[in-house]
Tab-separated table of C-alpha atoms in Angstrom:
chain	number	residue	atom	x	y	z
A	2	MET	CA	0.000	0.000	0.000
A	3	VAL	CA	2.733	2.374	1.027
A	4	ARG	CA	4.771	1.299	-1.996
A	5	SER	CA	1.929	1.929	-4.436
A	6	ALA	CA	1.283	5.320	-2.845
A	7	ALA	CA	4.950	6.155	-3.299
A	8	LYS	CA	4.784	4.972	-6.895
A	9	ALA	CA	1.736	7.137	-7.543
A	10	GLU	CA	3.506	10.105	-6.003
A	11	MET	CA	6.540	9.480	-8.207
A	12	ARG	CA	4.345	9.296	-11.295
A	13	GLY	CA	2.924	12.671	-10.309
A	14	ILE	CA	6.390	14.160	-10.075
A	15	GLU	CA	7.379	12.732	-13.464
A	16	GLU	CA	4.264	14.162	-15.030
A	17	GLN	CA	5.129	17.565	-13.614
A	18	CYS	CA	8.885	17.599	-14.138
A	19	GLY	CA	9.234	15.366	-17.169
A	20	VAL	CA	11.401	12.351	-17.799
A	21	PHE	CA	15.107	13.030	-18.276
A	22	GLN	CA	16.347	12.572	-21.808
A	23	PHE	CA	19.722	14.222	-21.350
A	24	VAL	CA	22.517	13.811	-18.841
A	25	LEU	CA	25.667	15.845	-18.453
A	26	LEU	CA	28.114	13.239	-17.260
A	27	LYS	CA	31.299	14.220	-15.491
A	28	LEU	CA	34.049	11.865	-16.650
A	29	ALA	CA	36.720	13.880	-14.842
A	30	ALA	CA	36.619	16.340	-11.962
A	31	ARG	CA	40.030	17.787	-12.724
A	32	CYS	CA	41.424	19.723	-15.654
A	33	ASN	CA	44.761	19.904	-17.431
A	34	ILE	CA	44.608	23.655	-17.993
A	35	ASN	CA	43.962	26.620	-15.753
A	36	CYS	CA	41.406	28.966	-17.312
A	37	THR	CA	41.005	32.136	-15.306
A	38	TYR	CA	37.218	32.133	-15.459
A	39	CYS	CA	36.330	28.468	-14.935
A	40	TYR	CA	32.944	28.010	-13.272
A	41	TRP	CA	33.755	24.435	-12.277
A	42	PHE	CA	36.644	25.151	-9.928
A	43	ARG	CA	34.826	28.116	-8.429
A	44	ASP	CA	33.025	25.369	-6.483
A	45	THR	CA	35.859	24.176	-4.278
A	46	SER	CA	33.880	21.084	-3.270
A	47	VAL	CA	34.807	19.548	-6.639
A	48	TYR	CA	38.341	18.931	-5.339
A	49	ALA	CA	36.875	16.322	-2.996
A	50	LEU	CA	35.378	14.347	-5.890
A	51	PRO	CA	37.056	11.324	-7.483
A	52	LYS	CA	39.449	12.682	-10.118
A	53	ILE	CA	37.884	10.495	-12.779
A	54	LEU	CA	34.647	8.530	-12.837
A	55	PRO	CA	35.294	5.293	-10.908
A	56	LEU	CA	34.482	2.041	-12.692
A	57	GLU	CA	31.881	1.017	-10.122
A	58	VAL	CA	30.040	4.312	-10.595
A	59	GLU	CA	30.253	3.942	-14.365
A	60	GLU	CA	28.722	0.474	-14.141
A	61	LYS	CA	25.957	1.703	-11.875
A	62	PHE	CA	25.292	4.513	-14.331
A	63	ILE	CA	24.889	2.000	-17.162
A	64	GLU	CA	22.528	-0.069	-15.019
A	65	ARG	CA	20.423	2.992	-14.147
A	66	LEU	CA	20.394	4.146	-17.755
A	67	ARG	CA	19.184	0.726	-18.879
A	68	HIS	CA	16.351	0.919	-16.336
A	69	HIS	CA	15.522	4.496	-17.304
A	70	ILE	CA	15.340	3.807	-21.040
A	71	THR	CA	13.294	0.653	-20.523
A	72	ALA	CA	10.942	1.999	-17.858
A	73	PHE	CA	10.085	5.124	-19.815
A	74	ARG	CA	10.407	3.596	-23.309
A	75	ILE	CA	12.772	6.342	-24.357
A	76	PRO	CA	13.622	6.202	-28.066
A	77	SER	CA	16.562	8.587	-27.877
A	78	PHE	CA	18.737	9.624	-24.931
A	79	SER	CA	21.631	12.105	-25.006
A	80	ILE	CA	24.812	11.996	-22.955
A	81	LEU	CA	27.280	14.870	-22.835
A	82	PHE	CA	30.726	13.789	-21.602
A	83	HIS	CA	32.035	16.640	-19.527
A	84	GLY	CA	34.597	17.666	-16.926
A	85	GLY	CA	36.901	19.188	-15.730
A	86	GLU	CA	38.565	17.908	-18.850
A	87	PRO	CA	36.770	14.720	-19.954
A	88	LEU	CA	39.713	13.389	-21.992
A	89	LEU	CA	41.550	12.829	-18.693
A	90	PHE	CA	39.257	9.801	-18.468
A	91	GLY	CA	41.604	8.162	-20.969
A	92	LYS	CA	41.042	6.352	-24.248
A	93	PRO	CA	40.742	2.783	-22.918
A	94	ARG	CA	38.105	3.774	-20.378
A	95	LEU	CA	36.077	5.830	-22.842
A	96	ARG	CA	36.268	3.084	-25.460
A	97	ALA	CA	35.061	0.492	-22.937
A	98	PHE	CA	32.323	2.842	-21.752
A	99	CYS	CA	31.119	3.466	-25.307
A	100	ASP	CA	31.146	-0.286	-25.988
A	101	LYS	CA	28.786	-0.710	-23.036
A	102	LEU	CA	26.555	2.056	-24.347
A	103	ARG	CA	26.532	0.389	-27.760
A	104	SER	CA	25.422	-2.889	-26.166
A	105	LEU	CA	22.742	-0.987	-24.318
A	106	GLU	CA	21.514	0.453	-27.607
A	107	GLU	CA	21.377	-3.004	-29.127
A	108	ASN	CA	19.546	-4.449	-26.143
A	109	THR	CA	16.992	-1.676	-25.737
A	110	GLY	CA	16.601	-0.445	-29.309
A	111	ALA	CA	17.115	3.113	-28.051
A	112	GLU	CA	19.503	5.530	-29.689
A	113	ILE	CA	22.106	6.964	-27.316
A	114	ARG	CA	23.528	10.210	-28.653
A	115	LYS	CA	26.961	11.067	-27.359
A	116	SER	CA	28.836	14.343	-27.331
A	117	ILE	CA	31.901	15.672	-25.567
A	118	THR	CA	33.130	19.133	-24.649
A	119	THR	CA	36.905	19.396	-24.527
A	120	ASN	CA	39.653	21.996	-24.361
A	121	GLY	CA	41.376	20.029	-27.125
A	122	ILE	CA	44.784	19.810	-25.475
A	123	LEU	CA	44.919	16.008	-25.451
A	124	VAL	CA	43.268	15.440	-28.821
A	125	ASP	CA	45.377	13.323	-31.145
A	126	GLU	CA	44.654	11.066	-34.113
A	127	GLU	CA	43.688	8.179	-31.861
A	128	TRP	CA	41.180	10.294	-29.942
A	129	SER	CA	39.769	11.590	-33.228
A	130	GLN	CA	39.319	8.051	-34.513
A	131	LEU	CA	37.634	7.039	-31.281
A	132	PHE	CA	35.166	9.931	-31.552
A	133	LYS	CA	34.474	8.969	-35.138
A	134	GLU	CA	34.108	5.269	-34.415
A	135	PHE	CA	31.488	5.862	-31.729
A	136	GLY	CA	29.777	8.824	-33.369
A	137	ILE	CA	30.665	11.240	-30.582
A	138	SER	CA	29.978	14.878	-31.469
A	139	VAL	CA	32.851	17.068	-30.362
A	140	THR	CA	32.700	20.606	-29.047
A	141	LEU	CA	35.927	22.581	-28.689
A	142	SER	CA	36.362	25.603	-26.463
A	143	ILE	CA	38.000	28.460	-28.350
A	144	ASP	CA	37.630	32.037	-27.164
A	145	GLY	CA	38.326	33.833	-30.435
A	146	ALA	CA	41.587	35.215	-31.771
A	147	GLU	CA	44.881	33.902	-30.391
A	148	ALA	CA	45.598	36.799	-28.041
A	149	GLN	CA	42.014	36.804	-26.777
A	150	HIS	CA	41.992	33.046	-26.197
A	151	ASN	CA	45.359	33.039	-24.464
A	152	LEU	CA	44.264	35.802	-22.128
A	153	TYR	CA	41.929	33.422	-20.290
A	154	ARG	CA	42.635	29.884	-21.411
A	155	MET	CA	46.131	29.104	-20.213
A	156	ASP	CA	48.001	26.116	-18.831
A	157	PHE	CA	49.413	25.764	-15.336
A	158	HIS	CA	52.617	27.501	-16.461
A	159	GLY	CA	50.680	30.550	-17.606
A	160	GLN	CA	51.135	29.709	-21.287
A	161	GLY	CA	48.246	30.222	-23.699
A	162	THR	CA	46.618	27.158	-25.222
A	163	TYR	CA	45.457	28.568	-28.565
A	164	ASN	CA	48.002	26.704	-30.685
A	165	SER	CA	47.083	23.379	-29.084
A	166	VAL	CA	43.371	23.805	-29.711
A	167	VAL	CA	43.973	24.811	-33.330
A	168	VAL	CA	46.028	21.623	-33.774
A	169	ALA	CA	43.118	19.680	-32.237
A	170	LEU	CA	40.723	21.271	-34.719
A	171	ALA	CA	42.955	20.199	-37.608
A	172	LEU	CA	43.282	16.646	-36.260
A	173	LEU	CA	39.542	16.289	-35.855
A	174	ARG	CA	38.971	17.561	-39.378
A	175	LYS	CA	41.576	15.134	-40.701
A	176	SER	CA	39.361	12.370	-39.319
A	177	GLY	CA	36.348	13.847	-41.052
A	178	LEU	CA	34.878	15.446	-37.928
A	179	GLU	CA	33.694	19.035	-37.813
A	180	PRO	CA	33.488	20.092	-34.169
A	181	GLY	CA	31.164	22.687	-32.734
A	182	VAL	CA	33.005	25.594	-31.153
A	183	LEU	CA	32.063	27.417	-27.981
A	184	ALA	CA	33.515	30.773	-27.063
A	185	VAL	CA	32.893	32.729	-23.906
A	186	CYS	CA	31.933	36.339	-24.440
A	187	ASP	CA	34.429	38.886	-23.213
A	188	PRO	CA	32.312	42.057	-23.302
A	189	ASN	CA	35.451	44.164	-23.658
A	190	SER	CA	36.575	42.367	-26.773
A	191	SER	CA	35.581	42.792	-30.392
A	192	PRO	CA	32.959	40.511	-31.923
A	193	GLU	CA	34.369	41.504	-35.323
A	194	ASP	CA	37.730	39.992	-34.388
A	195	LEU	CA	36.041	36.851	-33.096
A	196	CYS	CA	34.072	36.376	-36.314
A	197	LYS	CA	37.132	37.047	-38.470
A	198	THR	CA	39.126	34.443	-36.573
A	199	PHE	CA	36.392	31.835	-36.557
A	200	VAL	CA	35.182	32.277	-40.116
A	201	ASP	CA	38.119	33.625	-42.123
A	202	GLU	CA	41.013	31.936	-40.323
A	203	LEU	CA	39.556	28.750	-38.858
A	204	GLY	CA	36.858	28.207	-41.476
A	205	LEU	CA	34.122	27.498	-38.935
A	206	LYS	CA	30.571	27.227	-40.207
A	207	SER	CA	28.859	27.340	-36.835
A	208	PHE	CA	29.776	28.432	-33.357
A	209	ASP	CA	28.314	29.858	-30.184
A	210	VAL	CA	29.312	32.707	-27.925
A	211	LEU	CA	28.246	32.066	-24.345
A	212	VAL	CA	27.234	34.751	-21.893
A	213	PRO	CA	29.686	34.768	-18.956
A	214	ASP	CA	28.204	32.973	-15.969
A	215	ALA	CA	27.339	35.282	-13.118
A	216	THR	CA	25.022	35.632	-10.145
A	217	TYR	CA	23.949	38.779	-8.290
A	218	ASP	CA	26.913	38.259	-6.030
A	219	ASP	CA	29.306	38.960	-8.916
A	220	LYS	CA	30.310	42.178	-10.574
A	221	VAL	CA	29.076	41.938	-14.128
A	222	ILE	CA	30.149	43.788	-17.213
A	223	SER	CA	27.421	44.843	-19.645
A	224	ILE	CA	27.030	42.444	-22.560
A	225	GLU	CA	24.494	44.536	-24.472
A	226	ASN	CA	26.774	46.221	-26.993
A	227	TYR	CA	28.739	43.040	-27.639
A	228	TYR	CA	25.689	40.986	-28.561
A	229	LYS	CA	24.082	43.802	-30.553
A	230	LYS	CA	27.248	44.009	-32.645
A	231	LEU	CA	27.422	40.240	-32.956
A	232	PHE	CA	23.820	40.171	-34.136
A	233	ASP	CA	24.460	42.905	-36.694
A	234	LEU	CA	27.513	41.085	-38.017
A	235	TRP	CA	25.478	37.930	-38.492
A	236	PHE	CA	22.393	39.661	-39.859
A	237	ASP	CA	24.222	41.869	-42.350
A	238	LYS	CA	27.129	39.663	-43.370
A	239	TYR	CA	27.787	36.212	-41.968
A	240	SER	CA	24.284	34.787	-42.341
A	241	TYR	CA	24.615	35.347	-46.102
A	242	MET	CA	27.733	33.170	-45.981
A	243	GLY	CA	25.788	30.339	-44.371
A	244	ILE	CA	27.403	30.890	-40.961
A	245	GLU	CA	25.366	29.883	-37.927
A	246	ILE	CA	25.907	31.640	-34.608
A	247	ARG	CA	23.824	29.647	-32.172
A	248	CYS	CA	23.177	32.346	-29.558
A	249	VAL	CA	22.054	34.848	-32.199
A	250	GLU	CA	19.797	32.328	-33.901
A	251	ASN	CA	18.282	31.336	-30.569
A	252	MET	CA	17.628	34.964	-29.682
A	253	ILE	CA	15.762	35.325	-32.976
A	254	ARG	CA	13.956	32.015	-32.492
A	255	SER	CA	12.761	32.924	-29.025
A	256	SER	CA	11.768	36.427	-30.219
A	257	MET	CA	9.504	34.694	-32.732
A	258	GLY	CA	7.990	32.411	-30.124
A	259	LEU	CA	9.932	29.392	-31.392
A	260	PRO	CA	11.691	27.081	-28.930
A	261	SER	CA	15.315	27.807	-28.163
A	262	THR	CA	17.879	25.019	-28.462
A	263	THR	CA	19.713	25.950	-25.266
A	264	LYS	CA	18.844	26.529	-21.661
A	265	ALA	CA	20.431	29.970	-21.676
A	266	ILE	CA	17.735	31.672	-23.741
A	267	GLY	CA	13.970	31.368	-23.654
A	268	TYR	CA	11.308	30.232	-21.245
A	269	GLY	CA	11.036	26.593	-20.252
A	270	PRO	CA	11.493	24.014	-17.521
A	271	LEU	CA	14.799	22.765	-16.216
A	272	SER	CA	15.282	19.365	-17.820
A	273	ILE	CA	19.001	18.665	-17.525
A	274	LEU	CA	20.432	16.078	-15.178
A	275	THR	CA	24.081	16.256	-14.135
A	276	MET	CA	26.057	13.369	-12.667
A	277	SER	CA	29.294	14.010	-10.790
A	278	THR	CA	32.235	11.606	-10.722
A	279	ASP	CA	31.083	10.286	-7.338
A	280	GLY	CA	27.666	9.461	-8.791
A	281	CYS	CA	25.836	12.384	-7.192
A	282	LEU	CA	22.776	13.363	-9.229
A	283	GLU	CA	22.523	17.110	-9.530
A	284	PRO	CA	20.546	19.832	-11.307
A	285	LEU	CA	22.015	22.258	-13.838
A	286	ASP	CA	25.808	22.128	-13.574
A	287	VAL	CA	26.459	25.863	-13.715
A	288	LEU	CA	24.301	26.465	-10.635
A	289	ARG	CA	27.402	25.590	-8.637
A	290	ILE	CA	28.510	29.224	-9.100
A	291	ALA	CA	25.915	30.045	-6.425
A	292	GLY	CA	28.224	28.562	-3.805
A	293	SER	CA	30.519	25.706	-2.968
A	294	GLY	CA	28.569	22.447	-2.965
A	295	PHE	CA	25.418	24.270	-4.082
A	296	THR	CA	24.384	21.596	-6.593
A	297	ARG	CA	24.946	18.614	-4.288
A	298	THR	CA	21.854	16.534	-3.570
A	299	THR	CA	21.237	13.525	-1.368
A	300	TYR	CA	20.632	11.376	-4.448
A	301	ASN	CA	23.345	9.183	-5.909
A	302	VAL	CA	23.307	6.850	-8.877
A	303	LYS	CA	24.631	4.108	-6.588
A	304	ASP	CA	21.363	4.124	-4.635
A	305	HIS	CA	18.809	5.863	-6.797
A	306	GLN	CA	17.261	5.925	-10.236
A	307	PHE	CA	17.734	9.083	-12.325
A	308	GLN	CA	14.176	10.305	-11.805
A	309	ASP	CA	14.485	10.062	-8.022
A	310	VAL	CA	16.523	13.263	-7.886
A	311	GLN	CA	13.352	15.152	-8.762
A	312	ASN	CA	12.350	14.586	-5.121
A	313	ASP	CA	15.364	16.495	-3.854
A	314	PRO	CA	14.530	19.980	-2.494
A	315	LYS	CA	17.444	21.587	-4.356
A	316	TRP	CA	16.458	20.006	-7.640
A	317	ARG	CA	12.829	20.967	-7.134
A	318	ASP	CA	13.749	24.535	-6.171
A	319	ALA	CA	15.708	24.919	-9.396
A	320	TRP	CA	12.969	23.304	-11.464
A	321	HIS	CA	10.277	25.428	-9.814
A	322	ALA	CA	12.327	28.576	-10.386
A	323	SER	CA	12.818	27.743	-14.057
A	324	LEU	CA	9.046	27.998	-14.555
A	325	ASN	CA	8.050	30.536	-11.926
A	326	LEU	CA	9.673	33.820	-12.739
A	327	CYS	CA	9.896	36.814	-10.432
A	328	GLU	CA	7.247	39.551	-10.469
A	329	ILE	CA	9.401	41.850	-12.611
A	330	CYS	CA	9.708	39.127	-15.272
A	331	LYS	CA	6.005	38.293	-15.143
A	332	ARG	CA	5.186	41.856	-16.144
A	333	CYS	CA	7.953	42.105	-18.725
A	334	GLU	CA	7.223	42.297	-22.447
A	335	PHE	CA	10.075	39.836	-22.999
A	336	HIS	CA	8.780	37.222	-20.549
A	337	ASP	CA	8.561	34.427	-23.120
A	338	THR	CA	11.498	35.561	-25.212
A	339	CYS	CA	13.945	35.777	-22.336
A	340	GLY	CA	12.432	33.314	-19.897
A	341	GLY	CA	13.960	35.244	-17.011
A	342	GLY	CA	17.481	34.605	-18.270
A	343	TYR	CA	19.785	31.703	-17.563
A	344	LEU	CA	18.851	30.223	-14.192
A	345	PRO	CA	22.246	30.764	-12.498
A	346	SER	CA	22.112	34.442	-13.503
A	347	ARG	CA	18.950	34.851	-11.411
A	348	TRP	CA	20.536	33.735	-8.165
A	349	SER	CA	21.303	36.038	-5.251
A	350	LYS	CA	22.179	35.102	-1.695
A	351	GLN	CA	19.516	37.510	-0.489
A	352	ARG	CA	16.524	36.458	-2.601
A	353	GLY	CA	17.442	33.093	-4.063
A	354	TYR	CA	16.049	32.714	-7.598
A	355	ASP	CA	13.462	35.456	-7.078
A	356	ASN	CA	15.216	37.917	-9.387
A	357	PRO	CA	15.336	38.764	-13.060
A	358	SER	CA	18.622	37.900	-14.737
A	359	VAL	CA	21.600	39.855	-13.514
A	360	TYR	CA	21.863	40.790	-17.224
A	361	CYS	CA	18.193	41.870	-17.379
A	362	GLU	CA	18.664	45.370	-18.791
A	363	ASP	CA	21.241	44.111	-21.284
A	364	LEU	CA	18.944	41.332	-22.470
A	365	LYS	CA	16.075	43.760	-22.944
A	366	GLY	CA	18.316	46.019	-24.998
A	367	ILE	CA	19.490	43.087	-27.122
A	368	PHE	CA	15.970	41.768	-27.748
A	369	ARG	CA	14.677	45.242	-28.630
A	370	HIS	CA	17.542	45.660	-31.087
A	371	ILE	CA	16.886	42.269	-32.696
A	372	GLN	CA	13.176	42.892	-33.006
A	373	ARG	CA	13.769	46.357	-34.450
A	374	ARG	CA	15.965	44.895	-37.145
A	375	VAL	CA	14.018	41.716	-37.877
A	376	LEU	CA	10.499	43.165	-37.913
A	377	PRO	CA	10.764	45.049	-41.223
A	378	SER	CA	11.703	41.818	-42.969
A	379	LEU	CA	8.581	39.928	-41.911
A	380	TYR	CA	5.583	39.314	-44.133
A	381	PHE	CA	2.722	36.877	-44.552
A	382	GLN	CA	2.969	34.039	-47.021
A	383	PRO	CA	0.032	35.067	-49.287
A	384	GLY	CA	-0.764	31.574	-50.521
A	385	GLU	CA	-1.059	30.268	-47.002
A	386	MET	CA	-3.381	32.893	-45.664
A	387	PRO	CA	-6.597	31.503	-44.234
A	388	ARG	CA	-9.497	32.008	-46.626
A	389	SER	CA	-12.965	33.175	-45.710
A	390	THR	CA	-15.828	30.954	-46.811
B	27	MET	CA	4.042	34.000	-31.435
B	28	ASN	CA	5.553	36.775	-29.442
B	29	LYS	CA	2.907	39.374	-28.609
B	30	ILE	CA	5.014	42.267	-29.798
B	31	LEU	CA	5.557	40.671	-33.179
B	32	LEU	CA	1.927	39.677	-33.423
B	33	ASN	CA	0.812	43.233	-32.766
B	34	ALA	CA	3.288	44.541	-35.277
B	35	LEU	CA	2.120	42.077	-37.877
B	36	ALA	CA	-1.509	42.905	-37.173
B	37	ALA	CA	-0.644	46.535	-37.720
B	38	SER	CA	1.119	45.659	-40.948
B	39	ILE	CA	-2.028	43.971	-42.229
B	40	ALA	CA	-3.915	47.193	-41.884
B	41	ALA	CA	-1.190	49.015	-43.786
B	42	VAL	CA	-1.132	46.841	-46.894
B	43	SER	CA	-3.626	46.013	-49.580
B	44	ILE	CA	-5.359	42.784	-48.693
B	45	PRO	CA	-7.307	40.636	-51.145
B	46	SER	CA	-11.017	40.836	-50.455
B	47	ASP	CA	-11.342	37.164	-49.607
B	48	VAL	CA	-8.938	37.450	-46.708
B	49	ALA	CA	-10.034	40.871	-45.525
B	50	VAL	CA	-12.022	39.202	-42.819
B	51	LEU	CA	-8.768	38.920	-40.911
B	52	LYS	CA	-8.874	42.629	-40.246
B	53	GLU	CA	-11.976	42.250	-38.158
B	54	GLN	CA	-11.061	39.024	-36.424
B	55	PRO	CA	-8.502	38.425	-33.743
B	56	LEU	CA	-5.405	36.797	-35.164
B	57	ARG	CA	-4.906	33.208	-34.236
B	58	GLU	CA	-1.391	31.893	-34.209
B	59	ASN	CA	-2.097	28.642	-35.990
B	60	GLU	CA	-3.624	30.457	-38.925
B	61	LEU	CA	-0.543	32.481	-39.775
B	62	THR	CA	2.453	31.629	-41.846
B	63	ILE	CA	5.043	34.271	-41.308
B	64	ARG	CA	8.031	34.584	-43.589
B	65	SER	CA	11.019	36.880	-43.718
B	66	SER	CA	12.711	38.538	-46.671
B	67	HIS	CA	15.986	37.893	-44.832
B	68	PRO	CA	17.056	34.403	-46.009
B	69	ALA	CA	18.569	33.194	-42.745
B	70	VAL	CA	15.705	34.504	-40.609
B	71	ASP	CA	13.300	32.856	-43.034
B	72	ARG	CA	15.184	29.591	-42.593
B	73	LEU	CA	14.715	29.872	-38.824
B	74	LEU	CA	11.007	30.589	-39.235
B	75	ARG	CA	10.480	27.672	-41.581
B	76	ALA	CA	12.555	25.186	-39.641
B	77	LYS	CA	10.588	22.779	-37.565
B	78	ALA	CA	11.074	23.168	-33.860
B	79	ASN	CA	14.445	21.529	-33.732
B	80	VAL	CA	15.411	21.342	-30.111
B	81	GLU	CA	17.338	18.160	-30.636
B	82	HIS	CA	21.030	17.660	-30.344
B	83	ASP	CA	22.964	19.990	-32.593
B	84	GLY	CA	26.497	18.932	-31.772
B	85	PHE	CA	26.964	21.637	-29.226
B	86	ASP	CA	27.245	21.636	-25.499
B	87	LYS	CA	23.539	22.168	-24.874
B	88	SER	CA	23.924	22.937	-21.213
B	89	CYS	CA	25.843	26.132	-21.987
B	90	THR	CA	28.445	25.481	-19.371
B	91	SER	CA	30.926	28.213	-19.844
B	92	SER	CA	32.677	30.390	-17.397
B	93	CYS	CA	32.455	32.663	-14.466
B	94	VAL	CA	32.427	36.358	-14.957
B	95	ASN	CA	34.498	37.020	-11.874
B	96	ASP	CA	37.889	36.680	-13.445
B	97	LEU	CA	37.225	38.356	-16.750
B	98	ARG	CA	39.828	41.022	-16.920
């Protein structure tokens, strides 16, 4: 009786929160470079985690994933291998892990999509072949031009890592892989220089420029002018060359009421599960910038199914906040477009998530600019107009 | 559809010549599922016409990035 009541309660939670179809999986808790701005090591509790995912946790993860896919009849599940630096996991371990995932696909009939975000330092031909063999999508972190990249992304000797990541890009391409590229916006830098480097020098066809992670307890630099310029560059020039800039396209998509492809832009529920190297099941990874150990829950893959974490107060707080915006946002003309901003950017020690984004005024300025420029181009498709009878 | 855009589009209807058989739209509230909106900008038009593709696009979907603290 008690068990069936608990089951019914769990079903209720799943109906509200949704079934996970994506996990950000920490293969390594450490990194081989020393970026000045890293969100991960801002949470000092990560130093207490296993340096790489232990085999027993990996096996438990596979077991839980099998249950999850079967129980919820999931046709497609996505795993993002993450760190720290995920390549510290090593080739033999990742190969063995992917073999297990392949068996799981064969046994369940589900597709398991795999991707990895890396700084590129360790990428060699063997890694590239491994990614290709298992169909792992690769994302490289490059912050723009060499000087810009080396300003923030340096090794433990203070040396810039630009040359290494450019070598990684070439190696991946040699294996027939075209990685996605993520840059972090430096509001003081030039989006023109970034686009020139990415498009003209590196030949990228698509990339993203991420808003720097910040809470109300940080000093933020305005991002408005940077993203307005980036939008203009795309709108007036690079879009005609077939270049995709994900953040810009998502800002347009959400301005039009279309769903965004990232959690950083647009309104919608928190749906990402994170698993740490010790098996701890956590909400959105970047929320750890709210404080050391902030994302830790009492749920662990060793003892719990994935969905169980939705019972954790921290997970539920984050999920609730992702849908219930503050009063300022509720009254805002950009409520749906912005969605209150990226969840970590709403956090303050004083008011929790009950804030608009720390970038609120910037975002409003950016969305107004985009709408002002896009609106004159819009028209109705005459042939598809509804006809009166 | 974003309310601002919808209002702007409704206003644009009033400003252009509309065939008589669709003029009824002027008197009726616009309903989202009745509209096909296009853009003369090719890339924006591609975004409008694309099906809601929120699937994996090869990127780090979670947007893990950086902290602003140490940006110099």
